[in-house]
Coordinates of C-alpha atoms in Angstrom, one line a residue:
Chain A
X1 CA -20.5 10.0 5.4
X2 CA -19.7 13.7 4.7
X3 CA -16.5 12.6 2.8
X4 CA -18.5 10.2 0.6
X5 CA -21.0 13.0 -0.1
X6 CA -18.2 15.3 -1.2
X7 CA -16.7 12.6 -3.2
X8 CA -20.0 11.9 -5.0
X9 CA -20.4 15.6 -5.7
X10 CA -16.9 15.8 -7.1
X11 CA -17.5 12.7 -9.2
X12 CA -20.4 14.4 -11.0
X13 CA -18.3 17.5 -11.3
X14 CA -15.6 15.5 -13.0
X15 CA -18.0 13.8 -15.3
X16 CA -19.7 17.0 -16.4
X17 CA -16.5 19.1 -16.5
X18 CA -15.2 16.8 -19.3
X19 CA -18.7 15.9 -20.6
X20 CA -17.4 15.4 -24.2
X21 CA -14.9 12.9 -23.0
X22 CA -17.4 11.3 -20.7
X23 CA -19.8 10.8 -23.5
X24 CA -17.1 9.3 -25.7
X25 CA -16.1 6.9 -22.9
X26 CA -19.7 6.0 -22.4
X27 CA -20.3 5.3 -26.1
X28 CA -17.1 3.2 -26.3
X29 CA -18.0 1.3 -23.2
X30 CA -21.5 0.6 -24.6
X31 CA -20.2 -0.5 -28.0
X32 CA -17.6 -2.8 -26.4
X33 CA -19.9 -4.3 -23.8
X34 CA -22.4 -4.9 -26.6
X35 CA -19.8 -6.7 -28.5
X36 CA -18.8 -8.6 -25.4
X37 CA -22.4 -9.5 -24.6
X38 CA -23.3 -10.5 -28.2
X39 CA -20.3 -12.8 -28.4
X40 CA -21.2 -14.3 -25.0
X41 CA -24.9 -14.8 -26.1
X42 CA -23.8 -16.4 -29.4
X43 CA -21.5 -18.7 -27.6
X44 CA -24.2 -19.7 -25.1
X45 CA -26.7 -20.4 -27.8
X46 CA -24.3 -22.4 -29.8
X47 CA -23.5 -24.5 -26.8
X48 CA -27.2 -25.0 -26.2
X49 CA -27.7 -26.0 -29.8
X50 CA -24.9 -28.6 -29.6
X51 CA -26.4 -30.0 -26.4
X52 CA -29.8 -30.2 -28.1
X53 CA -28.4 -32.0 -31.1
X54 CA -26.4 -34.3 -28.8
X55 CA -29.6 -35.1 -26.9
X56 CA -31.3 -36.1 -30.1
X57 CA -28.4 -38.0 -31.4
X58 CA -29.6 -41.4 -32.6
X59 CA -27.5 -43.9 -34.5
X60 CA -29.7 -46.1 -36.7
X61 CA -28.2 -49.5 -37.3
X62 CA -29.9 -51.6 -40.1
X63 CA -29.2 -55.3 -40.0
X64 CA -28.7 -57.4 -43.1
X65 CA -31.8 -59.3 -44.5
X66 CA -32.4 -62.4 -42.5
X67 CA -30.2 -61.3 -39.6
X68 CA -31.6 -60.3 -36.2
X69 CA -30.1 -57.8 -33.8
X70 CA -29.5 -60.1 -30.8
X71 CA -25.8 -60.4 -31.2
X72 CA -25.4 -56.7 -31.7
X73 CA -27.5 -55.9 -28.6
X74 CA -25.5 -58.3 -26.6
X75 CA -22.2 -56.7 -27.7
X76 CA -23.5 -53.2 -26.8
X77 CA -24.6 -54.1 -23.3
X78 CA -21.2 -53.2 -21.8
X79 CA -20.6 -49.9 -23.6
X80 CA -20.8 -47.3 -20.9
X81 CA -21.5 -44.1 -23.0
X82 CA -24.7 -45.5 -24.5
X83 CA -27.6 -43.9 -22.9
X84 CA -30.4 -45.6 -24.7
X85 CA -30.8 -48.6 -27.0
X86 CA -34.0 -49.6 -28.8
X87 CA -34.5 -52.7 -31.0
X88 CA -37.2 -52.3 -33.6
X89 CA -38.3 -55.4 -35.3
X90 CA -39.3 -55.3 -39.0
X91 CA -43.0 -55.6 -38.0
X92 CA -42.8 -52.7 -35.5
X93 CA -40.8 -50.8 -38.1
X94 CA -43.6 -51.3 -40.7
X95 CA -46.2 -50.2 -38.1
X96 CA -44.2 -47.0 -37.4
X97 CA -43.8 -46.3 -41.1
X98 CA -47.5 -46.7 -41.7
X99 CA -48.3 -44.3 -38.9
X100 CA -45.8 -41.8 -40.2
X101 CA -47.1 -41.9 -43.8
X102 CA -50.8 -41.5 -42.8
X103 CA -53.0 -41.3 -45.9
X104 CA -50.2 -42.8 -48.1
X105 CA -49.9 -45.9 -45.9
X106 CA -51.5 -48.0 -48.6
X107 CA -48.4 -47.6 -50.7
X108 CA -46.5 -49.7 -48.1
X109 CA -48.9 -52.7 -48.4
X110 CA -48.5 -52.7 -52.2
X111 CA -45.0 -54.0 -51.7
X112 CA -46.3 -57.3 -50.5
X113 CA -43.9 -58.8 -47.9
X114 CA -42.3 -56.6 -45.3
X115 CA -39.1 -55.2 -46.8
X116 CA -37.8 -53.6 -43.6
X117 CA -34.8 -55.1 -41.8
X118 CA -34.1 -55.3 -38.1
X119 CA -33.2 -51.8 -36.8
X120 CA -31.3 -50.8 -33.6
X121 CA -31.5 -47.2 -32.4
X122 CA -28.6 -46.2 -30.2
X123 CA -28.3 -42.9 -28.3
X124 CA -24.9 -41.8 -26.8
X125 CA -23.9 -39.2 -24.2
X126 CA -21.8 -37.0 -26.4
X127 CA -21.2 -36.4 -30.1
X128 CA -17.5 -37.2 -29.6
X129 CA -18.4 -40.9 -29.0
X130 CA -20.3 -41.3 -32.2
X131 CA -17.4 -41.9 -34.7
X132 CA -15.6 -44.6 -32.8
X133 CA -18.9 -46.4 -32.1
X134 CA -20.0 -46.2 -35.7
X135 CA -16.6 -47.7 -36.7
X136 CA -17.2 -50.6 -34.3
X137 CA -20.8 -51.1 -35.5
X138 CA -19.6 -51.2 -39.2
X139 CA -17.3 -54.0 -38.3
X140 CA -20.2 -56.3 -37.3
X141 CA -20.8 -58.8 -40.2
X142 CA -24.6 -58.8 -39.6
X143 CA -24.8 -55.0 -40.0
X144 CA -25.9 -53.7 -43.4
X145 CA -25.8 -49.9 -42.8
X146 CA -25.3 -47.3 -40.1
X147 CA -27.1 -44.0 -40.5
X148 CA -26.4 -41.2 -38.1
X149 CA -26.4 -37.5 -37.7
X150 CA -23.2 -37.6 -35.7
X151 CA -21.2 -35.6 -38.3
X152 CA -23.5 -32.7 -37.8
X153 CA -23.1 -32.9 -34.1
X154 CA -19.3 -33.2 -34.4
X155 CA -19.2 -30.2 -36.7
X156 CA -21.3 -28.3 -34.3
X157 CA -19.1 -29.3 -31.4
X158 CA -16.0 -28.2 -33.4
X159 CA -17.8 -24.9 -34.3
X160 CA -18.6 -24.4 -30.6
X161 CA -15.0 -24.9 -29.7
X162 CA -13.9 -22.4 -32.3
X163 CA -16.6 -20.0 -31.2
X164 CA -15.5 -20.3 -27.6
X165 CA -12.0 -19.4 -28.6
X166 CA -13.3 -16.5 -30.7
X167 CA -15.4 -15.4 -27.7
X168 CA -12.4 -15.4 -25.4
X169 CA -10.4 -13.4 -27.9
X170 CA -13.3 -10.9 -28.3
X171 CA -13.6 -10.8 -24.5
X172 CA -9.9 -10.1 -24.0
X173 CA -9.9 -7.5 -26.8
X174 CA -13.0 -5.7 -25.6
X175 CA -11.9 -5.7 -22.0
X176 CA -8.5 -4.4 -23.0
X177 CA -9.9 -1.6 -25.1
X178 CA -12.5 -0.6 -22.5
X179 CA -9.8 -0.7 -19.8
X180 CA -7.5 1.5 -21.9
X181 CA -10.3 4.0 -22.7
X182 CA -11.4 4.2 -19.0
X183 CA -7.8 4.4 -17.8
X184 CA -7.1 7.4 -20.1
X185 CA -10.4 9.1 -19.3
X186 CA -9.5 9.0 -15.6
X187 CA -5.9 10.0 -16.3
X188 CA -7.2 13.1 -18.2
X189 CA -9.5 13.9 -15.3
X190 CA -6.6 13.5 -12.9
X191 CA -4.4 15.7 -15.1
X192 CA -7.0 18.4 -15.1
X193 CA -7.2 18.3 -11.4
X194 CA -3.5 18.0 -10.6
X195 CA -3.5 21.5 -9.0
X196 CA -6.4 20.5 -6.8
X197 CA -4.7 17.2 -5.9
X198 CA -1.5 19.0 -5.0
X199 CA -3.4 21.3 -2.6
X200 CA -5.4 18.4 -1.2
X201 CA -2.3 16.4 -0.4
X202 CA -0.8 19.5 1.3
X203 CA -3.8 20.2 3.5
X204 CA -4.1 16.7 4.8
X205 CA -6.4 14.8 2.5
X206 CA -6.0 11.0 2.7
X207 CA -5.1 9.1 -0.5
X208 CA -8.5 7.4 -0.3
X209 CA -10.4 10.6 -0.2
X210 CA -8.4 12.0 -3.1
X211 CA -8.9 8.9 -5.1
X212 CA -12.5 8.3 -4.4
X213 CA -14.1 10.7 -6.9
X214 CA -11.9 9.4 -9.8
X215 CA -12.6 5.8 -8.9
X216 CA -16.3 6.5 -8.8
X217 CA -16.1 8.4 -12.1
X218 CA -14.5 5.3 -13.8
X219 CA -17.0 3.0 -12.1
X220 CA -20.0 5.0 -13.0
X221 CA -19.0 5.4 -16.7
X222 CA -18.2 1.8 -17.1
X223 CA -21.3 0.5 -15.2
X224 CA -23.6 2.8 -17.2
X225 CA -21.9 1.7 -20.4
X226 CA -22.5 -1.9 -19.4
X227 CA -26.1 -1.1 -18.3
X228 CA -27.0 0.6 -21.6
X229 CA -25.4 -2.2 -23.6
X230 CA -27.5 -4.8 -21.6
X231 CA -30.7 -2.9 -22.4
X232 CA -29.7 -2.8 -26.1
X233 CA -28.6 -6.4 -26.0
X234 CA -31.8 -7.6 -24.4
X235 CA -33.9 -5.7 -27.0
X236 CA -31.9 -7.0 -29.9
X237 CA -32.0 -10.6 -28.5
X238 CA -35.7 -10.4 -28.2
X239 CA -36.1 -9.1 -31.7
X240 CA -33.8 -11.8 -33.1
X241 CA -35.6 -14.6 -31.2
X242 CA -39.0 -13.5 -32.6
X243 CA -37.5 -13.2 -36.1
X244 CA -36.0 -16.6 -36.0
X245 CA -39.2 -18.1 -34.6
X246 CA -41.1 -17.0 -37.7
X247 CA -38.5 -17.6 -40.3
X248 CA -36.2 -20.4 -39.1
X249 CA -38.4 -22.2 -36.6
X250 CA -35.9 -25.0 -36.1
X251 CA -33.4 -22.5 -34.6
X252 CA -34.7 -21.8 -31.1
X253 CA -32.6 -19.3 -29.0
X254 CA -32.3 -19.7 -25.3
X255 CA -35.4 -18.3 -23.6
X256 CA -34.5 -19.2 -20.0
X257 CA -35.1 -15.8 -18.3
X258 CA -33.1 -16.7 -15.2
X259 CA -30.1 -17.7 -17.3
X260 CA -30.3 -14.5 -19.4
X261 CA -30.8 -12.3 -16.3
X262 CA -27.8 -13.9 -14.7
X263 CA -25.8 -13.3 -17.9
X264 CA -26.8 -9.6 -18.0
X265 CA -26.0 -9.2 -14.4
X266 CA -22.5 -10.7 -14.9
X267 CA -22.0 -8.2 -17.8
X268 CA -23.0 -5.3 -15.6
X269 CA -20.8 -6.6 -12.8
X270 CA -17.9 -6.9 -15.3
X271 CA -18.4 -3.3 -16.2
X272 CA -18.4 -2.2 -12.6
X273 CA -15.3 -4.2 -11.7
X274 CA -13.5 -3.1 -14.8
X275 CA -14.2 0.6 -14.1
X276 CA -13.1 0.2 -10.5
X277 CA -9.8 -1.5 -11.4
X278 CA -8.9 0.9 -14.2
X279 CA -9.6 4.1 -12.4
X280 CA -8.0 2.7 -9.2
X281 CA -4.8 1.9 -11.1
X282 CA -4.7 5.3 -12.8
X283 CA -5.3 7.3 -9.6
X284 CA -3.3 5.2 -7.3
X285 CA -0.2 5.5 -9.4
X286 CA -0.6 9.2 -9.7
X287 CA -1.1 9.8 -6.0
X288 CA 1.7 7.5 -5.1
X289 CA 4.0 9.6 -7.3
X290 CA 2.6 13.0 -6.3
X291 CA 2.7 12.2 -2.5
X292 CA 6.2 10.8 -2.6
X293 CA 8.5 13.3 -0.8
X294 CA 11.7 14.4 -2.6
Chain B
X1 CA 9.2 22.8 21.7
X2 CA 7.1 22.9 18.5
X3 CA 9.9 22.4 15.9
X4 CA 13.3 20.9 16.5
X5 CA 15.9 20.5 13.8
X6 CA 19.3 18.9 14.5
X7 CA 21.9 18.7 11.8
X8 CA 19.4 18.8 9.0
X9 CA 21.0 18.6 5.6
X10 CA 19.4 18.3 2.3
X11 CA 21.3 17.5 -0.8
X12 CA 19.3 17.3 -4.1
X13 CA 20.5 15.1 -6.9
X14 CA 23.2 15.1 -8.2
X15 CA 25.0 17.2 -5.5
X16 CA 23.1 20.4 -4.9
X17 CA 23.4 21.2 -1.2
X18 CA 20.1 23.1 -0.4
X19 CA 20.5 23.0 3.4
X20 CA 23.5 22.1 5.5
X21 CA 23.7 21.2 9.2
X22 CA 20.7 23.2 10.3
X23 CA 20.1 23.4 14.1
X24 CA 16.9 25.3 14.8
X25 CA 14.5 25.1 17.7
X26 CA 11.1 26.9 17.8
X27 CA 8.8 27.2 20.7
X28 CA 5.1 27.0 20.5
X29 CA 3.6 30.4 19.7
X30 CA 6.8 31.9 18.3
X31 CA 7.0 34.2 15.3
X32 CA 10.0 33.7 13.1
X33 CA 11.2 35.4 9.9
X34 CA 13.3 33.3 7.6
X35 CA 15.3 35.7 5.5
X36 CA 18.1 35.3 3.0
X37 CA 18.8 35.7 -0.7
X38 CA 17.1 33.7 -3.4
X39 CA 18.5 30.1 -3.3
X40 CA 19.6 30.4 0.3
X41 CA 17.3 27.4 1.3
X42 CA 14.2 29.2 2.9
X43 CA 11.7 27.4 0.7
X44 CA 13.5 24.0 1.2
X45 CA 13.3 24.5 4.9
X46 CA 9.6 25.1 4.8
X47 CA 9.1 22.1 2.5
X48 CA 11.0 20.0 5.0
X49 CA 8.5 21.1 7.7
X50 CA 5.6 20.2 5.4
X51 CA 7.4 16.9 4.6
X52 CA 7.3 17.5 0.9
X53 CA 11.1 17.1 1.2
X54 CA 12.9 14.6 3.4
X55 CA 16.3 15.6 4.8
X56 CA 19.3 13.7 3.6
X57 CA 20.7 13.8 7.1
X58 CA 19.7 15.0 10.5
X59 CA 16.6 14.9 12.7
X60 CA 13.5 16.9 12.5
X61 CA 10.7 16.8 15.1
X62 CA 7.5 18.8 14.5
X63 CA 4.6 18.8 16.9
X64 CA 6.1 15.7 18.6
X65 CA 6.4 13.9 15.3
X66 CA 9.7 12.7 14.0
X67 CA 9.3 13.5 10.3
X68 CA 12.0 11.2 9.1
X69 CA 10.2 8.1 10.4
X70 CA 6.7 9.4 9.9
X71 CA 4.6 6.7 8.2
X72 CA 2.9 7.6 4.9
X73 CA -0.5 6.8 6.4
X74 CA 0.1 9.4 9.2
X75 CA 1.2 12.1 6.8
X76 CA -2.3 13.5 6.1
X77 CA -3.0 13.8 9.8
X78 CA 0.3 15.6 10.4
X79 CA -0.4 18.0 7.6
X80 CA -3.8 18.9 9.2
X81 CA -1.8 20.5 12.0
X82 CA -0.1 22.9 9.5
X83 CA -1.4 25.9 7.7
X84 CA 0.5 26.7 4.6
X85 CA 0.5 29.9 2.4
X86 CA 2.2 29.2 -0.8
X87 CA 4.3 31.7 -2.7
X88 CA 2.0 31.4 -5.7
X89 CA -1.2 31.1 -3.5
X90 CA -2.3 27.9 -5.2
X91 CA -6.0 28.9 -5.3
X92 CA -8.3 26.8 -7.3
X93 CA -9.5 29.0 -10.2
X94 CA -12.9 27.2 -10.7
X95 CA -13.9 27.6 -7.0
X96 CA -15.2 30.8 -5.4
X97 CA -13.5 32.4 -2.4
X98 CA -15.9 30.6 0.0
X99 CA -15.4 27.3 -1.8
X100 CA -11.6 27.6 -1.9
X101 CA -11.6 28.0 1.9
X102 CA -14.3 25.4 2.5
X103 CA -12.3 23.0 0.2
X104 CA -9.8 22.3 3.0
X105 CA -12.4 21.2 5.5
X106 CA -14.3 19.2 2.9
X107 CA -11.1 17.5 2.0
X108 CA -10.7 16.2 5.5
X109 CA -14.3 15.2 5.7
X110 CA -15.7 17.8 8.1
X111 CA -19.5 17.9 8.3
X112 CA -21.1 20.4 5.9
X113 CA -22.5 22.6 8.7
X114 CA -19.0 22.9 10.3
X115 CA -17.6 23.6 6.8
X116 CA -20.0 26.4 6.1
X117 CA -19.8 28.0 9.6
X118 CA -16.0 27.8 9.9
X119 CA -15.3 29.0 6.3
X120 CA -17.7 31.9 6.7
X121 CA -16.1 32.9 10.0
X122 CA -12.5 32.8 8.6
X123 CA -13.5 34.7 5.4
X124 CA -15.0 37.4 7.6
X125 CA -11.8 37.5 9.7
X126 CA -9.7 38.2 6.7
X127 CA -12.1 40.9 5.5
X128 CA -13.4 39.2 2.4
X129 CA -17.0 38.5 3.2
X130 CA -18.3 40.8 0.5
X131 CA -16.2 39.0 -2.0
X132 CA -17.0 35.4 -0.9
X133 CA -18.7 34.5 -4.2
X134 CA -16.0 35.9 -6.4
X135 CA -13.5 33.8 -8.2
X136 CA -9.7 34.1 -7.7
X137 CA -9.2 35.7 -11.1
X138 CA -11.6 38.5 -10.1
X139 CA -9.5 39.4 -7.1
X140 CA -6.4 41.6 -6.6
X141 CA -3.1 40.1 -5.5
X142 CA -3.7 41.2 -1.9
X143 CA -7.2 39.7 -1.9
X144 CA -5.9 36.5 -3.3
X145 CA -3.3 36.4 -0.6
X146 CA -6.0 36.9 2.0
X147 CA -7.9 34.0 0.6
X148 CA -4.7 31.9 0.8
X149 CA -4.3 32.9 4.4
X150 CA -7.9 32.2 5.2
X151 CA -7.6 28.7 3.6
X152 CA -4.4 28.1 5.7
X153 CA -6.0 29.1 9.0
X154 CA -9.5 27.6 8.5
X155 CA -8.4 24.3 10.0
X156 CA -7.0 26.0 13.1
X157 CA -3.4 24.8 12.6
X158 CA -0.9 24.8 15.4
X159 CA 1.9 25.8 13.0
X160 CA 1.5 28.4 10.2
X161 CA 4.0 28.6 7.3
X162 CA 4.0 31.4 4.8
X163 CA 6.3 31.5 1.8
X164 CA 6.8 35.1 0.6
X165 CA 3.3 36.2 1.7
X166 CA 3.9 39.8 0.7
X167 CA 5.8 39.3 -2.5
X168 CA 4.4 41.4 -5.3
X169 CA 2.1 43.3 -2.9
X170 CA 2.1 47.0 -2.3
X171 CA 3.2 48.4 1.0
X172 CA -0.3 49.0 2.3
X173 CA -1.6 45.5 1.4
X174 CA 1.6 44.0 2.8
X175 CA 0.9 45.7 6.2
X176 CA -2.6 44.3 6.2
X177 CA -1.3 40.8 5.5
X178 CA 1.3 41.3 8.2
X179 CA -1.4 42.3 10.7
X180 CA -3.3 39.1 9.8
X181 CA -0.2 37.0 10.4
X182 CA 0.4 38.7 13.8
X183 CA -3.2 38.1 14.8
X184 CA -2.9 34.4 13.9
X185 CA 0.3 34.3 16.0
X186 CA -1.4 36.1 18.9
X187 CA -3.9 33.2 19.1
X188 CA -1.0 30.9 20.0
X189 CA -0.1 29.6 16.6
X190 CA 3.6 29.2 15.7
X191 CA 4.2 31.3 12.6
X192 CA 7.2 31.0 10.2
X193 CA 7.4 33.5 7.4
X194 CA 10.0 33.2 4.6
X195 CA 10.4 36.7 3.2
X196 CA 12.5 39.1 1.2
X197 CA 10.4 42.0 2.6
X198 CA 13.0 44.2 4.4
X199 CA 10.4 46.8 5.4
X200 CA 8.1 44.3 7.1
X201 CA 10.9 42.5 9.0
X202 CA 12.2 45.8 10.2
X203 CA 8.8 47.3 11.0
X204 CA 7.4 44.3 12.9
X205 CA 10.4 43.1 14.8
X206 CA 10.4 39.4 15.6
X207 CA 12.9 36.6 15.7
X208 CA 15.0 36.5 12.5
X209 CA 16.8 33.4 11.2
X210 CA 19.0 34.3 8.2
X211 CA 20.0 31.6 5.8
X212 CA 23.0 31.9 3.5
X213 CA 23.9 29.1 1.0
X214 CA 21.9 26.6 3.0
X215 CA 23.4 27.4 6.4
X216 CA 22.1 29.5 9.3
X217 CA 24.1 32.7 9.2
X218 CA 22.4 34.3 12.1
X219 CA 19.5 33.7 14.5
X220 CA 18.5 36.8 16.5
X221 CA 15.6 37.7 18.8
X222 CA 13.8 40.8 17.5
X223 CA 16.3 41.1 14.7
X224 CA 16.4 43.2 11.6
X225 CA 16.5 42.2 8.0
X226 CA 20.2 43.2 7.7
X227 CA 22.7 43.0 10.4
X228 CA 23.4 46.5 11.8
X229 CA 26.1 48.1 9.8
X230 CA 25.7 45.8 6.9
X231 CA 24.1 48.4 4.8

């Protein structure tokens, strides 16, 4: 317990002895974790958007005049990735159209006979299934036209894939830069205390007790960096959510508090782990060299 | 037997022979001067005892520990049995006298009350109580050497090593330092002093081990710095 108390005291001494460097490291960590978090949140939201579009993905199949949908429905029975299939007769279609048009419903009756064809609405599990299905549907002789928003979903899925790759690249880059900055900060702290470390080794300090203040220094700077970035990120996310709600209401960001909280905790955990690993590597290597007898 | 060396040889890369075929036995509570010209191997011998240096050949057993086969994890606990005064003192400039001495105990995780009590007692013993809050750069050479001695003895070591403890000090201060070392020895601690100080060796006669080009040239009980008739 006493050892830990001394280590903690020495940790703060290290941080304040090189306060300029500590602030620089902290700012770098904040900026990089903010970048990391932003890219993660963007990726999460894009995924959620794709999932939403996929949920609403309806393929509208319009039959030729005089053709009903029975043969098509029969053919679609065995397709495993179809989640829902609705058949709308011309009469039902007209009813729906009237309901949708409201006050202007009279315009529909002016047409005389019902001009609407049989319509089949098909929902699939994933956007990837849309294109092959549409190709199949178009090959039916009784089908007049296929209307679908699948291209949008496919593009979103592709964008999501690209964004995931970009996110991973950003993640690797940000983690590497943060790791290097932390490693160097701890190295400088070690260098400034090399005389002390030499004496510590000679008077019987264990490697752990020598390493502990440096490891705590790296962990504290990195964790605080991640924590500050999470606070900034949460504020910015809230602001962007409100802004989008008022300007682009169809774009709804993830509002699941539990999911966001988990994401922020992972970010802080990453900061802590990264700080621990970098400082441990820096100090372990130094002590191993310094304590090696000639 | 506190220290036993048998055939200890140290060759530094590429082929600098620092010590050759050293046989030396020291009983618990002995006081030994290591004398010899610069480069004769005195410091290497002390560094072998602190295990900063591992012999190329031979056996060394200190405080019942075979230093050649000592595991790295055991090294800190072995070093806690040693008190070392370095040639250049190695005081930490940003710590006060009290903090420099307490540092050793804190390093090994002693409770804060023990640290405070023990450090204060030792500083008082070396006569630096009034200077306890001063920093090394505010002290004279002799005072700094006393701090170094206090730091080496604060952990109540069983073996005390001092490398040129009176180098650069005036005669009066050297005598004070010598009195301190003798009092440490009187408490039952084995003391090994590597020195060039002819006056002290001759004034405070103890066992003398003379090294010459890495070999033991002479080993005398209550010897003098030079062999009679040499000068």
